[in-house]
């Protein structure tokens, strides 16, 4: 009879440990959110967007928390970018048709001008029989809060735009375009210095907007 041997004891292999689960929020996500709130500062807008994208990539690989913060940082940066773009476009357009240029504020009805070549420069008076950028068609009286006190550009601009719009419609009819150039309404009002000097009128003009200039006085 053959000898019986007890079976070998089972051999247990040590289990492979799973990699540790990442803890804490992703630092780039936190930075993106903070910079997103500060996006109006310019450079932080760009950094907030970039760091938010980097954070999403890292979170997708590591599983860290902070995805919502990264997305919020990206969205805030994009909102700031859109708002600043709209603001720049609005200011650029406003600079062409409104303002406080001393030359234009001092012009009388029927006088003409050329707009400046650079932003912030004053316009120049021009001969209406020669090519020019705009002509004054009316002036509108402005009223301040107290005599001798400058009421502020926003307050005067609202008055000036309303008055000039009404005057343009009354004088030319809606949509009037003097040949050979397309025209837009130009509204100019006194700054604080001119106001204190006794200039209380806004100046209403038609201003060339098509790249061509007027070559004769406006027909009425």
mmCIF file of N, CA, C and O in Angstrom, residues 7-15:
data_model
loop_
_atom_site.group_PDB
_atom_site.id
_atom_site.type_symbol
_atom_site.label_atom_id
_atom_site.label_comp_id
_atom_site.label_asym_id
_atom_site.label_seq_id
_atom_site.Cartn_x
_atom_site.Cartn_y
_atom_site.Cartn_z
ATOM 1 N N UNK A 7 -2.034 16.797 1.229
ATOM 2 C CA UNK A 7 -1.943 17.772 0.117
ATOM 3 C C UNK A 7 -1.170 19.015 0.533
ATOM 4 O O UNK A 7 -1.139 19.377 1.713
ATOM 5 N N UNK A 8 -0.504 19.592 -0.461
ATOM 6 C CA UNK A 8 0.230 20.838 -0.177
ATOM 7 C C UNK A 8 -0.728 21.945 0.248
ATOM 8 O O UNK A 8 -1.833 22.070 -0.305
ATOM 9 N N UNK A 9 -0.366 22.713 1.199
ATOM 10 C CA UNK A 9 -1.256 23.825 1.621
ATOM 11 C C UNK A 9 -1.400 24.840 0.478
ATOM 12 O O UNK A 9 -0.499 25.003 -0.346
ATOM 13 N N UNK A 10 -2.550 25.443 0.370
ATOM 14 C CA UNK A 10 -2.750 26.435 -0.713
ATOM 15 C C UNK A 10 -1.754 27.581 -0.586
ATOM 16 O O UNK A 10 -1.396 27.990 0.512
ATOM 17 N N UNK A 11 -1.308 27.986 -1.759
ATOM 18 C CA UNK A 11 -0.353 29.090 -1.791
ATOM 19 C C UNK A 11 -1.106 30.398 -2.055
ATOM 20 O O UNK A 11 -1.829 30.514 -3.055
ATOM 21 N N UNK A 12 -0.989 31.348 -1.191
ATOM 22 C CA UNK A 12 -1.692 32.643 -1.314
ATOM 23 C C UNK A 12 -0.727 33.685 -1.860
ATOM 24 O O UNK A 12 0.337 33.907 -1.339
ATOM 25 N N UNK A 13 -1.160 34.290 -2.977
ATOM 26 C CA UNK A 13 -0.365 35.342 -3.589
ATOM 27 C C UNK A 13 -0.810 36.698 -3.044
ATOM 28 O O UNK A 13 -2.018 36.959 -2.931
ATOM 29 N N UNK A 14 0.120 37.564 -2.692
ATOM 30 C CA UNK A 14 -0.289 38.899 -2.197
ATOM 31 C C UNK A 14 -1.006 39.683 -3.297
ATOM 32 O O UNK A 14 -0.600 39.660 -4.465
ATOM 33 N N UNK A 15 -2.116 40.278 -2.941
ATOM 34 C CA UNK A 15 -2.872 41.060 -3.912
ATOM 35 C C UNK A 15 -2.115 42.323 -4.334
ATOM 36 O O UNK A 15 -1.335 42.868 -3.570
#
